[in-house]
Coordinates of C-alpha atoms and ligand atoms in Angstrom, one line a residue:
X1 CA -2.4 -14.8 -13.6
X2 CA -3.3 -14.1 -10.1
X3 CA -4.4 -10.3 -9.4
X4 CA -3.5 -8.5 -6.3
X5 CA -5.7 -9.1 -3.3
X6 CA -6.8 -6.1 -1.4
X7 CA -4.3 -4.7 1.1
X8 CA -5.3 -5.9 4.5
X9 CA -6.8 -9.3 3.5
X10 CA -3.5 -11.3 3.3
X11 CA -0.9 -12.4 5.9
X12 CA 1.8 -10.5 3.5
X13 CA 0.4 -6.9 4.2
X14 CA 3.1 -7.8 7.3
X15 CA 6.3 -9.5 7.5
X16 CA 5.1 -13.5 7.0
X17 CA 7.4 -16.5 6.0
X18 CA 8.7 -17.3 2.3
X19 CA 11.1 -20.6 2.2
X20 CA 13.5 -20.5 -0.2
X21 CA 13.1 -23.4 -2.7
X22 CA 16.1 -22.9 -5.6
X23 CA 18.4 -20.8 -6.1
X24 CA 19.6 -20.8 -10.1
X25 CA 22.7 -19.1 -12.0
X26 CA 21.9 -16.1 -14.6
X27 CA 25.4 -14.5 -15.1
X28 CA 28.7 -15.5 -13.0
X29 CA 27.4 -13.2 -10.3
X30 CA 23.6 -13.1 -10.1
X31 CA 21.0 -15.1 -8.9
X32 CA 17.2 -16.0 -9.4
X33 CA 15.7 -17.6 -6.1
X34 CA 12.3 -18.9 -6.0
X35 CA 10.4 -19.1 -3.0
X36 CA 7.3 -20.2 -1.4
X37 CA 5.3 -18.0 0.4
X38 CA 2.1 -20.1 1.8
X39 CA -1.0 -17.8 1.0
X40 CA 0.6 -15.3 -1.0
X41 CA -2.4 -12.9 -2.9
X42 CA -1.2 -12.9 -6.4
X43 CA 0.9 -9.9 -7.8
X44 CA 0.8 -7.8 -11.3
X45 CA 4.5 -7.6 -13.5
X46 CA 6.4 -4.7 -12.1
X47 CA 5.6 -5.3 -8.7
X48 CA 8.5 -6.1 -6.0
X49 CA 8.7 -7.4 -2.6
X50 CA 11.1 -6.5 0.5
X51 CA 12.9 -9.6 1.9
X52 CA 14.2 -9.3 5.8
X53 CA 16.8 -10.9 7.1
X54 CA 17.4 -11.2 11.0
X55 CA 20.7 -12.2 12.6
X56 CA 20.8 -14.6 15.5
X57 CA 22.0 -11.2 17.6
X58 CA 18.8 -9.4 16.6
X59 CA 19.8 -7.4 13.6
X60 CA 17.4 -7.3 10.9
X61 CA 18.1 -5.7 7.2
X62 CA 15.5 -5.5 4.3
X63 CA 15.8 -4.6 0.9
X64 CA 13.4 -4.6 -2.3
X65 CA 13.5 -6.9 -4.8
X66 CA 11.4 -6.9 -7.8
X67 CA 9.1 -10.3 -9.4
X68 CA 10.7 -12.0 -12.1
X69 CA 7.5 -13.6 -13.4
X70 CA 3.9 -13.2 -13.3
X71 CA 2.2 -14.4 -10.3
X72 CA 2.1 -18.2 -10.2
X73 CA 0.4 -19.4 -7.0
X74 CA 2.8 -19.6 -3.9
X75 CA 6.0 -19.2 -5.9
X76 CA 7.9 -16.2 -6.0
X77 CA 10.7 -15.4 -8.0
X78 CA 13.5 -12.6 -7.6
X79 CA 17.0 -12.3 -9.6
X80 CA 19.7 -10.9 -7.3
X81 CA 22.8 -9.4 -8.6
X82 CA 24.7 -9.0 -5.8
X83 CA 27.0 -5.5 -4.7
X84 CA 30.3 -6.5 -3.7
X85 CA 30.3 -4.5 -0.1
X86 CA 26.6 -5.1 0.6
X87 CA 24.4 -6.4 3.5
X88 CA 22.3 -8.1 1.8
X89 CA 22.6 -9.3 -2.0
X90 CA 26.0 -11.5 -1.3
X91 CA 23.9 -13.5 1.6
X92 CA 21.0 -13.8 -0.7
X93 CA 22.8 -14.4 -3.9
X94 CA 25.7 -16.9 -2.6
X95 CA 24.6 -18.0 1.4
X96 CA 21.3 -18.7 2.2
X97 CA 20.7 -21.8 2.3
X98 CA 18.1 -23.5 -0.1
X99 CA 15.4 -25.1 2.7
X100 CA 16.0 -21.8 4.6
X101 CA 13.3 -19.0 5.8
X102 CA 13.0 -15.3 5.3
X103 CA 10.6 -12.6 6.0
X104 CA 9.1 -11.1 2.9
X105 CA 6.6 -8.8 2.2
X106 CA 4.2 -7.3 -0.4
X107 CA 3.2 -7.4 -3.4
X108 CA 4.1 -3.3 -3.5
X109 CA 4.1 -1.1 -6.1
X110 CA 0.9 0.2 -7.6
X111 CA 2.7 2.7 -10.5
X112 CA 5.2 0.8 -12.4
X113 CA 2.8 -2.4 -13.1
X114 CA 1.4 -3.5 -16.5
X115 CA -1.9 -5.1 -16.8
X116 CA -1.2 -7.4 -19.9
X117 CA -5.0 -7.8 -20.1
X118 CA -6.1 -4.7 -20.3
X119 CA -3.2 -3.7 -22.7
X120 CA -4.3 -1.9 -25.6
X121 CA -1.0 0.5 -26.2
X122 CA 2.5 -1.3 -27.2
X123 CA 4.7 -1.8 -24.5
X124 CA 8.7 -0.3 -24.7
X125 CA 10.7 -1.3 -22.5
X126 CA 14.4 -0.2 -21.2
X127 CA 16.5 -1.7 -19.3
X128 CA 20.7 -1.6 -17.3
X129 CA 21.7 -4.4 -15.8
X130 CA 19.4 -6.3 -12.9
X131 CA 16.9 -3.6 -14.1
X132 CA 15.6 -6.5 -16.5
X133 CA 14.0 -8.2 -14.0
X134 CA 10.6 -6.6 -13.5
X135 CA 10.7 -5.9 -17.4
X136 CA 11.1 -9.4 -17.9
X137 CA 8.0 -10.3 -15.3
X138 CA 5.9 -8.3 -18.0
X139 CA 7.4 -9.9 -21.4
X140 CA 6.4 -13.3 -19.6
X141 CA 3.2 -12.1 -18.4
X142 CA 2.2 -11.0 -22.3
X143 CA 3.4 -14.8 -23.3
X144 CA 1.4 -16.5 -21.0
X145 CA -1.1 -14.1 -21.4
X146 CA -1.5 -14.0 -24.9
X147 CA -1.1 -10.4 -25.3
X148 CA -1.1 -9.2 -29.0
X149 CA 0.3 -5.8 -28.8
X150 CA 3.8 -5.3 -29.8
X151 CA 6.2 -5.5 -26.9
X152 CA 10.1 -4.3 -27.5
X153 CA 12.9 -5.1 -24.8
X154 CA 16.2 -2.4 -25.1
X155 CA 18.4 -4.1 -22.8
X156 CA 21.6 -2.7 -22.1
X157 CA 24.8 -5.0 -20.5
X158 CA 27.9 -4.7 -19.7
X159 CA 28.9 -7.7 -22.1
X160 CA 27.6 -10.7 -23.2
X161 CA 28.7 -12.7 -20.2
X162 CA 26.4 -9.9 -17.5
X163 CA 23.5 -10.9 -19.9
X164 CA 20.3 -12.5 -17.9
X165 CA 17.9 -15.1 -19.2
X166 CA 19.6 -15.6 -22.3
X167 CA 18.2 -18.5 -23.9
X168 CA 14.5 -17.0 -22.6
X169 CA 15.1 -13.8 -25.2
X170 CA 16.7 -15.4 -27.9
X171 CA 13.1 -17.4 -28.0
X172 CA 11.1 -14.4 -28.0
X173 CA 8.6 -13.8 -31.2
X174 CA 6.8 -11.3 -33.0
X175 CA 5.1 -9.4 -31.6
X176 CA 7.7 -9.5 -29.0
X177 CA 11.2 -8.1 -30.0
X178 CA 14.7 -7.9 -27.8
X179 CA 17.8 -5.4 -28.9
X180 CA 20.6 -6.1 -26.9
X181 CA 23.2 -3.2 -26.4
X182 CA 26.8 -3.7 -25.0
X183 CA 28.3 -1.2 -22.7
X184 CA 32.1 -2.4 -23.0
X185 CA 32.5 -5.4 -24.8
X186 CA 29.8 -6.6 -27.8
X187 CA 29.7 -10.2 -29.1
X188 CA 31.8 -10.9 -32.2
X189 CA 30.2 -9.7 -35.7
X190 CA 27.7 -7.0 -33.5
X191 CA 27.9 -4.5 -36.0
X192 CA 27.2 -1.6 -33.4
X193 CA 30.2 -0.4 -31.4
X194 CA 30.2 -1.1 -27.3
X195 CA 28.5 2.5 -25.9
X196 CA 25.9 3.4 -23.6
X197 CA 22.3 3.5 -25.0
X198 CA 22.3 6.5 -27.5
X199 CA 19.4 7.7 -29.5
X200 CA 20.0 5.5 -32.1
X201 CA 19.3 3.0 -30.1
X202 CA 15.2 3.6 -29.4
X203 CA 13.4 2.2 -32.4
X204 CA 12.2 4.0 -35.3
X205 CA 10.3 7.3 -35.3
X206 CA 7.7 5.7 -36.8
X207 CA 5.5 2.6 -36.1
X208 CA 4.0 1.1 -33.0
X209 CA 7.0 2.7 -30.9
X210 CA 7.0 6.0 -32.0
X211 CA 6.7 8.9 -29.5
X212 CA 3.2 8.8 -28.0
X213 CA 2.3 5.7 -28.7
X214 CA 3.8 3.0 -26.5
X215 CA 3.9 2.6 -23.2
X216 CA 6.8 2.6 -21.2
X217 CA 9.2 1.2 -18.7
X218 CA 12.7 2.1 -18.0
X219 CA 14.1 0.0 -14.8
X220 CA 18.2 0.0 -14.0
X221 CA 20.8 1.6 -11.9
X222 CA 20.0 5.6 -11.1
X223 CA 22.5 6.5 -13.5
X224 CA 21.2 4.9 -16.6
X225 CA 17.6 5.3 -15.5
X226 CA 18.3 9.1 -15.9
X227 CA 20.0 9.4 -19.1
X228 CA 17.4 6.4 -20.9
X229 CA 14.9 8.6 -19.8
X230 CA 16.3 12.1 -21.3
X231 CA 16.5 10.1 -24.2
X232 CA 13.4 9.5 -24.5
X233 CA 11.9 12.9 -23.7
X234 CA 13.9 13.7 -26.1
X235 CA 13.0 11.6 -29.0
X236 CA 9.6 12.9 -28.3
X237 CA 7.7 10.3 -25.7
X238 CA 5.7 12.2 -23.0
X239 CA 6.6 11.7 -19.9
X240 CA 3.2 10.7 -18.6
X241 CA 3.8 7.9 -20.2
X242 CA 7.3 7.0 -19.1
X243 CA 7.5 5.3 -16.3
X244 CA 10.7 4.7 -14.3
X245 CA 12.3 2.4 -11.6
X246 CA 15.5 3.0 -10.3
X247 CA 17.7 0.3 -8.2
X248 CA 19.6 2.5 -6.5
Ligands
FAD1 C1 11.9 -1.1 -6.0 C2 13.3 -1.7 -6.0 C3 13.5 -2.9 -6.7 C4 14.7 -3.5 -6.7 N1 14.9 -4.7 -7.4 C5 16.1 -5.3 -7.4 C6 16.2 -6.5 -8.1 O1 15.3 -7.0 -8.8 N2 17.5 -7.1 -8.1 C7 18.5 -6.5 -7.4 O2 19.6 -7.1 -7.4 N3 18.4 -5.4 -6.7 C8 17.2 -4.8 -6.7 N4 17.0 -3.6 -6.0 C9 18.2 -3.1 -5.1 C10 18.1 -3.8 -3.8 O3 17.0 -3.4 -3.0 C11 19.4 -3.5 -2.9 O4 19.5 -2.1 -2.8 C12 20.7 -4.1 -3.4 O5 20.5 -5.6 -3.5 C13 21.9 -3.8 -2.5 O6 21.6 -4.2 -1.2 P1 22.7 -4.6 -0.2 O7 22.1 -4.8 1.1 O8 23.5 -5.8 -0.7 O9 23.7 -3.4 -0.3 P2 23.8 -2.2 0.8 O10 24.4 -2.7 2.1 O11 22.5 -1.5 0.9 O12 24.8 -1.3 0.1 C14 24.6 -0.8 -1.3 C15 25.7 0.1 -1.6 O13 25.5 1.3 -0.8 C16 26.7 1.5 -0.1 N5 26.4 1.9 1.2 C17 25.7 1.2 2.1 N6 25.5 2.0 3.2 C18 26.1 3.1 3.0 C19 26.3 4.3 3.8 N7 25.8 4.4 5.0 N8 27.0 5.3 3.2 C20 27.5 5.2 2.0 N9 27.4 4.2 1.2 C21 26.7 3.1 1.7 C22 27.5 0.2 -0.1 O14 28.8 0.4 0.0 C23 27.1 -0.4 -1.4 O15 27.9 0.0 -2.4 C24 15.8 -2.9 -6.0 C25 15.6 -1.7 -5.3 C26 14.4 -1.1 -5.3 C27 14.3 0.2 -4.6

């Protein structure tokens, strides 16, 4: 996996070209889109990048988006869901054209990265929504990098049809594990009933993911960011070792 360049030796410290080379389905709604971005340093799981879009008038927008994957050369790859009134995710998600330039730059973030090799402590992670998507750069980054600590994903959906990289979880092995929680409507023969993540829902008090052990990542919507984190606190996990994006 490529590490991070310094900052100021790469053309993506600034706003430089990414071409937009597939655009794939993961639920009904949202998007991954892979780009090339000529030169690009290398970036850690957990990262993101802000895409900017300029009209013909003038008018740019940017927003963040985080890295699906681990760094792998010139290709970069963000999952969109897109918000019904917004300036930015419907383009991305349904209109850009595939052949098509943006602006993008990064990698940023320098807090809510893991390092799968210098992992030592199990990694916990928690995740609404789109919020899988960083999460899911570091489950891939500690299969390709052969990681051996135990990693769990809690990922909460809406139902089974809002679920992203399906097939990818179900394949999954120890030491890597995947609980999937439904918010409204569970899968037939789920024997836990549709709810927000409750405290029954963190693993067991005991093990590699008990409180103080792990490390971990909560990444969603502000809303269930919030309450996964009380949770936690909680149940016991310090917060110095929680660490939290929120999507907005
Ligand atoms: C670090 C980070 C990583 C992120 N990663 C991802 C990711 O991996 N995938 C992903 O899908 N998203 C991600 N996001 C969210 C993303 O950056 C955008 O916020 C999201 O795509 C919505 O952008 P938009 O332009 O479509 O919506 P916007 O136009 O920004 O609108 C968003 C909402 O705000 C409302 N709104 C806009 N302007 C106003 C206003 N002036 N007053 C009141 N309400 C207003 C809109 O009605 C809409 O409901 C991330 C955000 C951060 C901060």
């Amino acid at each position: 996996m490529a590490a991070p360049a310094a900052r100021g030796s790469t053309p993506y410290q600034r706003w430089a070209r990414a071409t937009l080379l597939a655009r794939t389905p993961e639920t009904g709604t949202a998007r991954t889109l892979v780009l090339r971005a000529p030169g690009w340093p290398g970036h850690l799981p957990g990262q993101h990048i802000d895409i900017r879009l300029t009209a013909e008038d003038g008018y740019r927008a940017a927003r963040s988006y985080s890295l699906a994957a681990p760094g792998r050369g010139e290709h970069l790859e963000v999952g969109v869901q897109p918000v019904d009134d917004g300036e930015v995710s419907p383009y991305l998600a349904e209109d850009l054209p595939v052949g098509a330039d943006v602006e993008v730059r990064g990698p940023l973030g320098g807090w809510f990265v893991w390092r799968p090799e210098r992992a030592t402590a199990p990694l916990l992670l928690l995740a609404g929504g789109s919020g899988v998507v960083p999460l899911m750069a570091m489950l891939r980054g500690h299969r390709t990098s052969g990681a051996r600590v135990p990693a769990r994903l809690v990922y909460s959906v809406r139902d089974p049809a809002q679920l992203w990289y399906g097939s990818e979880l179900a394949a999954f092995a120890p030491p890597v594990s995947v609980r999937l929680l439904h918010t409204r409507a569970a899968p037939p023969g789920d024997p836990r009933p549709p709810g927000r993540i409750a405290s029954t829902d963190l693993p067991d008090a005991d093990g590699p993911f008990a409180p103080g052990v792990p490390d971990v990542f909560v990444c969603g919507p502000t809303g269930f960011v919030e309450y996964a984190a009380d949770l936690l606190l909680l149940a016991g996990h310090p917060a110095e070792r929680i660490r939290t994006e929120r999507f907005g």
